[in-house]
Amino acid sequence: MSISVRDLWWKYGEEKDAPWILKGVNLDVKEGEFVVITGPNESGKTTLCLCLNALIPYNFLGGFKGHVRVAGMDTRDHKISDIAPKVGMVFQDPDCQFITLSVDTEVAFGPENFGLSIDEITERVDWALRAVRMEAYKYKPPRALSGGQKQRVAIAAALAMRPDVLVLDEPTSNLDPVGKAEVLEIISELRKEFKLTAIIVEHNVEDCVAFADRFVLMYDGNIEFSGPPEEFFKHEKKLKERWVRLPQVTELSHLMMKNEAFDSKNIYLTLNEAYESIDQMFKRRQKLGRKKKGN
Amino acid sequence: MNKLGHHGGGAEVVPGRRAFLWYAPSWTRFSLLSPLTRVGIGIFFNIAAYLVPFSLNIVLLASLLILMHLSRVKWKTMWFIWVGNAILLASFLVSYGIFDNKGIHVIFEWWLIRVTVENLASGFVLWVRMMTTIFGTLFILTVCTDNDLLMSLRLLNIPHFLSMIVAFTFRGMQLFFDDMFAIVEAQKSRGLDLDSLSVFQKFKWFVALVVPLFVLEFRKMEETANSADSRGYSLHGGKKRTDYKLEEAKLHRIDYLILSFLMVLLVYMILNSFLPLGFNLLPF
């Protein structure tokens, strides 16, 4: 098991009456799995991500109960610097993540901390920048980059550490549609090539449907339910109550299921699936229509 | 058409980068030197300005201006420096006129202001020293990027966390100004007309902005610190860090020569200033 979260409770601040942000979260993520965590604001998604690389409880004051095990290490028994080689994290705000004053030093920052050789660091920097298509910006300062470019550099900086687990908190929020698709594709490719476990917090689930193995719905500090996309998006009413916007083709498939005229029982997750299914439907009806005419 | 695809004009297009408040060339002749040498040259002038007699100070200032010219800085883009210089000179002269009444050869006298030849000379001498210091600093900012300044600290084997503090400060300043300009633009788009406000009202408006801006920046810096920690940065020892860029910034023979020469010169100037008379090795 790559990540195991057992009965995790967390609250910010040590006061007795401080509200619990995470309330007994249980989550298992297998090695190589691509998990998307979604849910409305203030449901604890970012807080859960901070628990996965030991920033909580070491960098934040608060109350912590339960266990988080990442790549065999319990975050309560290991320092952040021990867990960092195993878990790469990309935060929401790309500006805040830029520590150094140029792209190449930023991407090299993680490997430098591990004491790798300069040749190894150079190789990783070049590889990571190629992976996110930012090689042309290698020597640029952060001031010269757009928000989306900064986010890509942040992803490269996490990738350069060659972690086992990559945790991304809304990584595509500042990217254009092409950029979003590229980043998710890159993560998916890396997952296949390096057996990378990816956990992404995302509001716009439509972009992730083609890549995700599992979706998790968080609400009010706990996980309500999770499952593969075809199971997850069956819970249309629940998802809408929790302000999760379904992919448009999935909404279409729900509408079609409700309408007897369509005789549809399938959930569509992608445009191609919907097109093929509807195409089959029309062909069947055409056949039926010809048969009736013949009779 | 020249290499960059520009037609005519005849003026050379020099790729630039944003320095502190102006644009500096991306590459200068001094880029061949190590960052530590470039910083060392600027610091030498800053210190020497207060150690040498006035005649040498003029020479130092002239040398600095020549070095700045060699670094291909566009003097037109630094107009605010010239305006600042003029204001500084005037303020020195007026201050000396008001507070220093020891001069004998009076040129002009009115109320508290008593301008004498001696006042003017003292004010001018101090102004030349200040100019040498200012241009020494400008030289560093022109020929060194933010990264170069950090590299020069690392070459001095200063503990890494101190150079991280400097890096965070630079980043923090960039974020501060970016956020400030964003807020100003947002307020302007909501109808704020800064141009119509008096100086005092503008000042009041900016002061009201500073506190929430600082709170925002501190929060951002906390997130930046979390980002550093999540990439394995350990303040309290841990594994030995590799310095990825240090190899490029290492000192070569020319750097050692220049730095040695400057250090010998500085030591001589210090000894000449503070030891009793009779030590003078040279007639100036």
Coordinates of C-alpha atoms in Angstrom, one line a residue:
Chain A
M1 CA 0.0 0.0 0.0
S2 CA 1.5 3.3 -1.0
I3 CA -0.6 5.6 1.3
S4 CA -2.6 4.5 4.3
V5 CA -4.6 7.0 6.3
R6 CA -6.3 5.6 9.4
D7 CA -8.8 7.5 11.5
L8 CA -7.2 10.9 10.9
W9 CA -8.3 13.8 12.9
W10 CA -6.8 17.3 12.7
K11 CA -7.7 20.8 14.0
Y12 CA -5.8 24.0 13.6
G13 CA -4.9 25.6 17.0
E14 CA -4.6 23.9 20.3
E15 CA -7.7 25.3 22.0
K16 CA -10.2 22.7 23.2
D17 CA -13.1 24.3 21.3
A18 CA -11.2 24.6 18.0
P19 CA -13.2 22.9 15.3
W20 CA -11.9 19.7 13.8
I21 CA -11.1 20.1 10.1
L22 CA -10.5 16.4 9.4
K23 CA -12.8 14.0 11.2
G24 CA -11.7 10.5 11.1
V25 CA -10.5 10.2 7.5
N26 CA -9.7 6.8 6.2
L27 CA -8.1 6.4 2.9
D28 CA -6.0 3.8 1.1
V29 CA -4.1 4.5 -2.1
K30 CA -2.4 1.7 -4.0
E31 CA 1.0 2.1 -5.6
G32 CA 0.6 3.7 -9.1
E33 CA -3.0 4.8 -8.5
F34 CA -4.3 8.1 -9.8
V35 CA -6.7 9.5 -7.3
V36 CA -8.7 12.6 -7.6
I37 CA -10.0 14.2 -4.4
T38 CA -12.9 16.6 -5.0
G39 CA -15.5 18.4 -2.9
P40 CA -16.7 21.8 -2.0
N41 CA -14.5 24.5 -0.4
E42 CA -13.6 24.0 3.2
S43 CA -14.1 20.3 3.1
G44 CA -10.5 19.5 4.2
K45 CA -9.0 18.5 0.9
T46 CA -5.9 20.8 1.2
T47 CA -5.5 19.9 4.9
L48 CA -5.5 16.2 4.0
C49 CA -2.8 16.9 1.3
L50 CA -0.7 18.6 3.9
C51 CA -1.0 15.6 6.2
L52 CA 0.4 13.3 3.4
N53 CA 3.9 14.9 3.4
A54 CA 4.1 15.5 7.1
L55 CA 3.8 19.3 6.9
I56 CA 0.9 18.6 9.3
P57 CA 1.7 18.1 12.2
Y58 CA 5.3 19.5 12.1
N59 CA 4.7 22.9 10.5
F60 CA 1.3 23.6 11.9
L61 CA 0.1 24.0 15.5
G62 CA -2.9 21.9 16.2
G63 CA -4.4 18.7 17.4
F64 CA -3.5 15.5 15.5
K65 CA -5.0 12.0 16.0
G66 CA -4.7 8.9 13.9
H67 CA -2.0 7.7 11.5
V68 CA -0.7 8.5 8.1
R69 CA 1.7 6.0 6.5
V70 CA 3.4 7.0 3.3
A71 CA 5.7 4.5 1.5
G72 CA 6.0 2.6 4.7
M73 CA 6.8 5.6 6.9
D74 CA 4.5 6.9 9.6
T75 CA 4.5 10.7 9.4
R76 CA 4.5 11.0 13.2
D77 CA 7.8 9.1 13.5
H78 CA 9.7 10.7 10.6
K79 CA 10.7 14.3 9.8
I80 CA 9.5 16.2 6.8
S81 CA 13.0 15.9 5.3
D82 CA 12.8 12.1 5.5
I83 CA 9.4 11.9 3.8
A84 CA 10.2 14.6 1.2
P85 CA 12.1 12.2 -1.1
K86 CA 9.0 10.0 -1.2
V87 CA 6.3 12.6 -1.5
G88 CA 6.4 15.5 -3.9
M89 CA 3.9 18.3 -3.3
V90 CA 2.6 21.0 -5.6
F91 CA 0.7 23.8 -3.8
Q92 CA -2.2 25.9 -5.0
D93 CA -0.5 29.2 -5.4
P94 CA 2.3 29.0 -7.9
D95 CA 3.8 32.4 -6.7
C96 CA 4.4 31.2 -3.2
Q97 CA 6.2 28.0 -4.3
F98 CA 9.0 29.9 -6.1
I99 CA 11.9 29.9 -3.6
T100 CA 14.9 30.7 -5.7
L101 CA 15.4 33.4 -8.4
S102 CA 15.5 31.4 -11.6
V103 CA 13.7 28.3 -13.1
D104 CA 16.7 26.0 -13.2
T105 CA 17.7 26.6 -9.5
E106 CA 14.1 26.3 -8.5
V107 CA 13.8 22.8 -10.1
A108 CA 17.3 21.9 -8.7
F109 CA 16.3 22.9 -5.2
G110 CA 14.9 19.5 -4.1
P111 CA 17.7 17.3 -5.5
E112 CA 20.3 19.8 -4.0
N113 CA 18.8 19.0 -0.6
F114 CA 19.3 15.3 -1.1
G115 CA 23.0 15.8 -1.7
L116 CA 23.0 14.4 -5.3
S117 CA 26.0 15.1 -7.6
I118 CA 25.9 18.1 -9.9
D119 CA 25.7 15.8 -13.0
E120 CA 22.7 14.0 -11.6
I121 CA 21.0 17.3 -10.6
T122 CA 21.6 18.7 -14.1
E123 CA 20.2 15.6 -15.7
R124 CA 17.1 15.7 -13.5
V125 CA 16.5 19.4 -14.1
D126 CA 16.7 19.0 -17.9
W127 CA 14.4 15.9 -17.7
A128 CA 11.8 17.6 -15.4
L129 CA 11.7 20.7 -17.6
R130 CA 11.3 18.6 -20.7
A131 CA 8.4 16.7 -19.0
V132 CA 6.5 19.9 -18.4
R133 CA 7.6 21.6 -21.7
M134 CA 9.5 24.4 -20.0
E135 CA 13.0 23.8 -21.4
A136 CA 13.0 27.2 -23.2
Y137 CA 12.5 29.0 -19.9
K138 CA 15.4 27.3 -18.0
Y139 CA 17.2 30.5 -17.0
K140 CA 14.2 32.9 -16.7
P141 CA 13.5 34.6 -13.3
P142 CA 10.0 34.0 -11.8
R143 CA 9.0 37.6 -12.7
A144 CA 9.2 36.7 -16.4
L145 CA 6.7 33.8 -16.1
S146 CA 2.9 33.7 -16.3
G147 CA 0.9 32.0 -13.6
G148 CA 0.5 28.8 -15.7
Q149 CA 4.2 28.7 -16.4
K150 CA 5.0 29.1 -12.7
Q151 CA 2.7 26.2 -12.0
R152 CA 4.5 24.0 -14.5
V153 CA 7.8 24.9 -13.0
A154 CA 6.4 23.9 -9.6
I155 CA 5.4 20.5 -11.0
A156 CA 8.8 20.1 -12.5
A157 CA 10.4 21.0 -9.2
A158 CA 8.4 18.2 -7.5
L159 CA 9.1 15.8 -10.4
A160 CA 12.9 16.4 -10.1
M161 CA 12.8 14.7 -6.7
R162 CA 11.6 11.5 -8.4
P163 CA 9.1 10.9 -5.6
D164 CA 7.0 7.8 -5.2
V165 CA 3.9 9.9 -4.6
L166 CA 3.0 13.2 -6.2
V167 CA 0.4 15.2 -4.4
L168 CA -1.0 18.2 -6.3
D169 CA -3.4 20.8 -4.8
E170 CA -5.4 22.2 -7.7
P171 CA -2.4 22.2 -10.1
T172 CA -4.3 23.3 -13.1
S173 CA -6.2 26.2 -11.7
N174 CA -4.0 28.8 -13.4
L175 CA -3.6 26.9 -16.7
D176 CA -5.4 27.4 -20.0
P177 CA -7.4 24.3 -21.3
V178 CA -4.5 23.1 -23.4
G179 CA -2.1 23.5 -20.5
K180 CA -4.5 21.6 -18.2
A181 CA -4.7 18.7 -20.6
E182 CA -0.9 18.7 -21.0
V183 CA -0.2 18.6 -17.3
L184 CA -2.7 15.8 -16.7
E185 CA -1.3 13.9 -19.6
I186 CA 2.2 14.3 -18.3
I187 CA 1.2 13.1 -14.8
S188 CA -0.6 10.1 -16.4
E189 CA 2.5 9.2 -18.5
L190 CA 4.8 9.5 -15.6
R191 CA 2.5 7.3 -13.5
K192 CA 2.7 4.6 -16.1
E193 CA 6.5 4.9 -16.7
F194 CA 7.6 5.2 -13.1
K195 CA 4.7 3.7 -11.2
L196 CA 4.1 7.1 -9.7
T197 CA 1.2 7.4 -7.3
A198 CA -0.7 10.6 -8.0
I199 CA -3.2 12.4 -5.8
I200 CA -4.8 15.5 -7.2
V201 CA -7.2 17.9 -5.6
E202 CA -9.4 19.2 -8.3
H203 CA -12.7 21.1 -8.6
N204 CA -13.0 20.6 -12.3
V205 CA -13.4 16.8 -12.4
E206 CA -14.2 16.8 -16.1
D207 CA -10.5 17.2 -17.0
C208 CA -9.5 14.3 -14.9
V209 CA -12.0 11.7 -15.9
A210 CA -9.9 10.3 -18.7
F211 CA -6.9 9.7 -16.4
A212 CA -8.2 9.0 -12.9
D213 CA -8.5 5.5 -11.5
R214 CA -10.5 6.7 -8.6
F215 CA -12.5 9.7 -7.4
V216 CA -12.9 10.6 -3.7
L217 CA -15.6 13.0 -2.5
M218 CA -14.7 14.9 0.6
Y219 CA -17.2 16.9 2.6
D220 CA -17.1 18.5 6.0
G221 CA -13.8 16.9 7.0
N222 CA -14.5 13.3 5.9
I223 CA -14.7 11.1 2.9
E224 CA -18.3 10.5 1.9
F225 CA -17.6 7.9 -0.8
S226 CA -15.1 7.0 -3.4
G227 CA -14.9 4.7 -6.4
P228 CA -13.8 4.4 -10.0
P229 CA -15.2 7.0 -12.3
E230 CA -18.1 4.9 -13.6
E231 CA -19.3 4.1 -10.1
F232 CA -18.5 7.6 -8.7
F233 CA -20.5 9.5 -11.2
K234 CA -23.6 7.4 -10.7
H235 CA -24.3 9.3 -7.5
E236 CA -25.6 12.3 -9.4
K237 CA -27.9 13.7 -6.8
K238 CA -25.3 13.4 -4.0
L239 CA -22.6 15.0 -6.1
K240 CA -24.8 17.9 -7.0
E241 CA -25.8 18.4 -3.3
R242 CA -22.1 18.6 -2.6
W243 CA -21.5 21.2 -5.4
V244 CA -19.5 18.9 -7.5
R245 CA -20.0 19.6 -11.2
L246 CA -20.3 16.4 -13.2
P247 CA -18.8 16.2 -16.6
Q248 CA -21.3 17.5 -19.2
V249 CA -21.5 14.2 -21.0
T250 CA -22.2 12.4 -17.7
E251 CA -25.0 14.8 -17.0
L252 CA -26.3 14.1 -20.5
S253 CA -26.2 10.4 -19.8
H254 CA -28.2 10.8 -16.6
L255 CA -30.8 12.8 -18.5
M256 CA -30.9 10.1 -21.2
M257 CA -31.3 7.4 -18.5
K258 CA -34.3 9.2 -17.1
N259 CA -35.9 9.5 -20.5
E260 CA -37.4 6.1 -21.6
A261 CA -37.3 7.2 -25.2
F262 CA -33.5 6.8 -25.2
D263 CA -33.4 3.4 -23.6
S264 CA -30.0 4.1 -22.1
K265 CA -28.5 2.5 -19.1
N266 CA -24.9 3.7 -19.4
I267 CA -23.0 6.5 -17.8
Y268 CA -20.7 8.3 -20.2
L269 CA -17.5 9.7 -18.9
T270 CA -16.0 11.0 -22.1
L271 CA -17.2 12.5 -25.3
N272 CA -16.0 9.5 -27.3
E273 CA -17.9 7.1 -25.2
A274 CA -21.1 9.2 -25.5
Y275 CA -20.7 9.5 -29.3
E276 CA -20.1 5.8 -29.8
S277 CA -23.0 4.8 -27.6
I278 CA -25.4 7.3 -29.2
D279 CA -24.2 6.2 -32.6
Q280 CA -25.0 2.6 -31.8
M281 CA -28.4 3.6 -30.5
F282 CA -29.2 5.4 -33.7
K283 CA -28.0 2.5 -35.8
R284 CA -30.1 0.0 -33.8
R285 CA -33.2 2.2 -34.3
Q286 CA -32.5 2.6 -38.0
K287 CA -32.4 -1.3 -38.2
L288 CA -35.6 -1.6 -36.3
G289 CA -37.2 1.0 -38.5
R290 CA -36.2 -0.8 -41.7
K291 CA -37.5 -4.1 -40.3
K292 CA -40.8 -2.6 -39.5
K293 CA -41.0 -1.1 -43.0
G294 CA -40.2 -4.5 -44.5
N295 CA -43.0 -6.1 -42.5
Chain B
M1 CA 18.0 44.1 -40.9
N2 CA 20.1 43.3 -37.8
K3 CA 20.3 39.9 -36.1
L4 CA 17.3 40.6 -34.0
G5 CA 15.2 41.5 -37.0
H6 CA 15.0 45.2 -36.5
H7 CA 15.2 47.5 -39.4
G8 CA 17.4 50.6 -39.6
G9 CA 17.7 53.1 -36.7
G10 CA 21.4 52.2 -36.3
A11 CA 21.0 51.8 -32.5
E12 CA 22.2 48.5 -31.1
V13 CA 19.5 46.5 -29.4
V14 CA 20.9 45.2 -26.1
P15 CA 18.9 42.4 -24.4
G16 CA 18.0 43.7 -21.0
R17 CA 16.8 42.4 -17.7
R18 CA 14.9 44.3 -15.0
A19 CA 17.3 45.5 -12.4
F20 CA 16.0 47.2 -9.3
L21 CA 14.2 50.2 -10.8
W22 CA 15.6 50.3 -14.3
Y23 CA 16.6 48.0 -17.1
A24 CA 20.2 46.7 -17.2
P25 CA 21.9 44.7 -20.0
S26 CA 21.6 40.9 -19.6
W27 CA 25.2 40.5 -20.4
T28 CA 28.1 42.9 -19.8
R29 CA 31.9 42.6 -20.1
F30 CA 31.9 42.1 -16.3
S31 CA 29.8 38.9 -16.7
L32 CA 33.0 37.1 -17.5
L33 CA 34.1 37.7 -13.9
S34 CA 32.8 35.7 -10.9
P35 CA 29.8 37.3 -9.1
L36 CA 32.0 37.7 -6.0
T37 CA 34.5 39.8 -8.0
R38 CA 31.7 42.1 -9.3
V39 CA 30.3 42.6 -5.9
G40 CA 33.8 43.1 -4.5
I41 CA 34.5 45.9 -7.0
G42 CA 31.3 47.7 -5.9
I43 CA 32.0 47.3 -2.2
F44 CA 35.6 48.5 -2.7
F45 CA 34.4 51.8 -4.1
N46 CA 31.8 52.1 -1.3
I47 CA 34.4 51.7 1.4
A48 CA 37.2 53.6 -0.4
A49 CA 35.0 56.7 -0.8
Y50 CA 35.3 57.4 2.9
L51 CA 39.0 56.6 3.3
V52 CA 40.7 58.6 0.6
P53 CA 41.3 62.3 0.3
F54 CA 39.0 64.4 -1.9
S55 CA 41.4 64.5 -5.0
L56 CA 41.4 60.7 -5.1
N57 CA 37.7 60.5 -4.5
I58 CA 37.2 62.4 -7.7
V59 CA 39.3 59.8 -9.5
L60 CA 37.3 57.0 -7.8
L61 CA 34.0 58.5 -8.9
A62 CA 35.3 59.1 -12.5
S63 CA 36.5 55.4 -12.6
L64 CA 33.1 54.2 -11.4
L65 CA 31.3 56.2 -14.1
I66 CA 33.6 54.7 -16.7
L67 CA 32.9 51.2 -15.4
M68 CA 29.2 51.9 -15.5
H69 CA 29.6 53.1 -19.1
L70 CA 31.6 49.9 -20.0
S71 CA 28.7 47.9 -18.6
R72 CA 26.5 49.4 -21.4
V73 CA 24.0 50.9 -19.0
K74 CA 21.6 53.3 -20.6
W75 CA 22.1 56.6 -18.8
K76 CA 18.8 57.9 -20.2
T77 CA 16.8 55.2 -18.3
M78 CA 18.4 56.3 -15.1
W79 CA 17.2 59.9 -15.2
F80 CA 15.8 59.6 -11.7
I81 CA 19.4 59.1 -10.5
W82 CA 20.4 62.5 -12.0
V83 CA 17.4 64.2 -10.6
G84 CA 18.1 62.6 -7.2
N85 CA 21.8 63.7 -7.4
A86 CA 20.8 67.3 -8.1
I87 CA 18.4 67.3 -5.1
L88 CA 21.0 65.7 -2.9
L89 CA 23.6 68.3 -3.8
A90 CA 21.3 71.1 -3.2
S91 CA 20.2 69.7 0.2
F92 CA 23.8 69.2 1.3
L93 CA 24.7 72.7 0.3
V94 CA 21.7 74.2 2.1
S95 CA 22.3 72.1 5.2
Y96 CA 25.9 73.2 5.4
G97 CA 24.8 76.7 4.8
I98 CA 22.4 76.5 7.8
F99 CA 24.3 74.4 10.3
D100 CA 28.0 75.2 9.6
N101 CA 28.8 78.8 10.4
K102 CA 32.5 78.5 10.6
G103 CA 33.4 79.8 7.1
I104 CA 35.2 83.1 6.7
H105 CA 34.7 83.9 3.0
V106 CA 31.0 84.8 2.8
I107 CA 29.3 84.6 -0.6
F108 CA 25.7 85.0 0.5
E109 CA 23.9 85.5 3.8
W110 CA 20.2 85.5 4.6
W111 CA 18.4 84.7 7.9
L112 CA 19.8 81.3 9.0
I113 CA 21.5 80.6 5.7
R114 CA 25.2 81.7 5.5
V115 CA 26.9 80.5 2.3
T116 CA 30.6 80.6 2.5
V117 CA 33.3 79.2 0.2
E118 CA 34.2 76.8 3.0
N119 CA 30.6 75.6 3.4
L120 CA 30.3 75.0 -0.3
A121 CA 33.6 73.1 -0.4
S122 CA 32.6 70.8 2.6
G123 CA 29.2 70.2 1.1
F124 CA 30.7 69.3 -2.3
V125 CA 33.2 67.0 -0.8
L126 CA 30.5 65.1 1.1
W127 CA 28.4 65.0 -2.0
V128 CA 31.2 63.4 -4.0
R129 CA 31.7 60.8 -1.4
M130 CA 27.9 60.0 -1.4
M131 CA 27.9 59.8 -5.2
T132 CA 30.8 57.3 -5.1
T133 CA 28.8 55.2 -2.6
I134 CA 25.6 55.5 -4.7
F135 CA 27.2 54.6 -7.9
G136 CA 29.2 51.8 -6.3
T137 CA 25.9 50.3 -5.3
L138 CA 24.3 51.0 -8.7
F139 CA 27.3 49.3 -10.3
I140 CA 26.6 46.1 -8.3
L141 CA 22.9 46.2 -9.2
T142 CA 23.7 46.8 -12.8
V143 CA 26.3 44.0 -13.4
C144 CA 24.8 41.5 -10.9
T145 CA 21.5 39.7 -11.0
D146 CA 19.7 38.6 -7.8
N147 CA 21.2 35.2 -8.3
D148 CA 24.7 36.6 -8.6
L149 CA 24.3 38.3 -5.3
L150 CA 23.3 35.0 -3.7
M151 CA 26.2 33.2 -5.4
S152 CA 28.7 35.7 -4.0
L153 CA 27.4 34.9 -0.5
R154 CA 27.7 31.2 -1.1
L155 CA 31.2 31.6 -2.4
L156 CA 32.1 33.2 0.9
N157 CA 30.9 30.0 2.6
I158 CA 28.2 31.8 4.4
P159 CA 25.8 29.3 6.0
H160 CA 23.2 28.3 3.5
F161 CA 20.2 29.4 5.6
L162 CA 21.5 33.0 5.6
S163 CA 21.6 33.0 1.8
M164 CA 18.1 31.5 1.8
I165 CA 17.0 34.4 4.0
V166 CA 18.4 36.8 1.4
A167 CA 16.7 34.9 -1.4
F168 CA 13.4 35.0 0.5
T169 CA 13.8 38.7 1.0
F170 CA 14.3 39.3 -2.7
R171 CA 11.3 37.1 -3.5
G172 CA 9.3 38.8 -0.9
M173 CA 10.1 42.2 -2.3
Q174 CA 9.1 41.1 -5.8
L175 CA 5.8 39.7 -4.5
F176 CA 5.2 42.8 -2.4
F177 CA 5.6 45.1 -5.3
D178 CA 3.6 42.8 -7.7
D179 CA 0.7 42.6 -5.2
M180 CA 0.8 46.3 -4.5
F181 CA 0.6 47.2 -8.2
A182 CA -2.2 44.7 -8.6
I183 CA -4.2 46.3 -5.8
V184 CA -3.5 49.8 -7.2
E185 CA -4.7 48.7 -10.6
A186 CA -7.8 47.0 -9.2
Q187 CA -8.7 50.1 -7.2
K188 CA -8.2 52.3 -10.2
S189 CA -10.5 50.1 -12.2
R190 CA -13.1 50.6 -9.4
G191 CA -12.9 54.4 -9.8
L192 CA -10.0 55.5 -7.7
D193 CA -8.4 58.5 -9.2
L194 CA -4.9 58.7 -7.6
D195 CA -3.9 61.6 -9.8
S196 CA -6.5 63.9 -8.4
L197 CA -5.5 63.2 -4.8
S198 CA -3.0 65.5 -3.0
V199 CA 0.4 64.2 -1.9
F200 CA -0.9 63.9 1.7
Q201 CA -4.0 62.0 0.6
K202 CA -2.0 59.7 -1.6
F203 CA 0.4 59.0 1.3
K204 CA -2.5 58.3 3.6
W205 CA -4.0 55.9 1.0
F206 CA -0.8 54.0 0.6
V207 CA -0.2 53.7 4.3
A208 CA -3.6 52.2 4.7
L209 CA -2.6 49.7 2.1
V210 CA 0.7 48.7 3.7
V211 CA -0.5 46.8 6.8
P212 CA -2.8 44.4 4.9
L213 CA -0.1 44.0 2.2
F214 CA 2.5 43.0 4.8
V215 CA 0.0 40.5 6.4
L216 CA -0.5 39.0 3.0
E217 CA 3.2 38.8 2.3
F218 CA 3.9 37.1 5.6
R219 CA 1.3 34.6 4.8
K220 CA 2.8 34.0 1.4
M221 CA 6.3 33.6 3.0
E222 CA 4.9 31.0 5.3
E223 CA 3.6 29.0 2.3
T224 CA 7.0 29.5 0.7
A225 CA 8.7 28.0 3.8
N226 CA 6.3 25.1 3.6
S227 CA 7.2 24.6 0.0
A228 CA 10.9 24.6 0.9
D229 CA 10.3 22.1 3.7
S230 CA 8.3 19.8 1.5
R231 CA 11.3 19.6 -0.8
G232 CA 13.5 18.3 1.9
Y233 CA 15.1 21.6 3.1
S234 CA 16.4 21.1 6.6
L235 CA 17.6 24.1 8.7
H236 CA 19.1 22.0 11.4
G237 CA 21.8 20.0 9.6
G238 CA 20.8 16.9 7.9
K239 CA 22.4 15.7 4.6
K240 CA 25.1 17.9 3.0
R241 CA 23.5 20.1 0.4
T242 CA 24.9 20.2 -3.1
D243 CA 25.3 23.6 -4.6
Y244 CA 24.2 23.3 -8.2
K245 CA 25.2 26.7 -9.5
L246 CA 28.4 27.2 -7.5
E247 CA 30.6 25.5 -10.1
E248 CA 29.6 28.2 -12.7
A249 CA 30.3 31.0 -10.2
K250 CA 33.7 29.7 -9.0
L251 CA 36.7 32.1 -9.0
H252 CA 39.3 31.9 -11.8
R253 CA 42.7 33.4 -11.9
I254 CA 41.6 36.8 -13.1
D255 CA 39.1 37.0 -10.2
Y256 CA 41.8 36.2 -7.7
L257 CA 44.1 38.8 -9.2
I258 CA 41.4 41.5 -9.1
L259 CA 40.3 40.7 -5.6
S260 CA 43.8 40.5 -4.3
F261 CA 44.7 43.9 -5.9
L262 CA 41.6 45.5 -4.4
M263 CA 42.2 44.1 -1.0
V264 CA 45.8 45.3 -0.9
L265 CA 44.6 48.7 -2.0
L266 CA 42.0 48.8 0.7
V267 CA 44.4 47.7 3.4
Y268 CA 46.8 50.5 2.3
M269 CA 43.9 53.0 2.4
I270 CA 42.8 51.9 5.9
L271 CA 46.4 52.1 7.2
N272 CA 46.9 55.5 5.6
S273 CA 43.7 56.8 7.2
F274 CA 44.1 55.6 10.7
L275 CA 47.8 55.3 11.5
P276 CA 49.7 58.4 12.5
L277 CA 51.2 60.7 9.9
G278 CA 54.5 59.5 8.6
F279 CA 53.2 56.2 7.4
N280 CA 52.3 57.6 4.0
L281 CA 54.0 55.4 1.4
L282 CA 52.8 57.5 -1.4
P283 CA 52.8 61.3 -1.7
F284 CA 48.9 61.5 -1.7

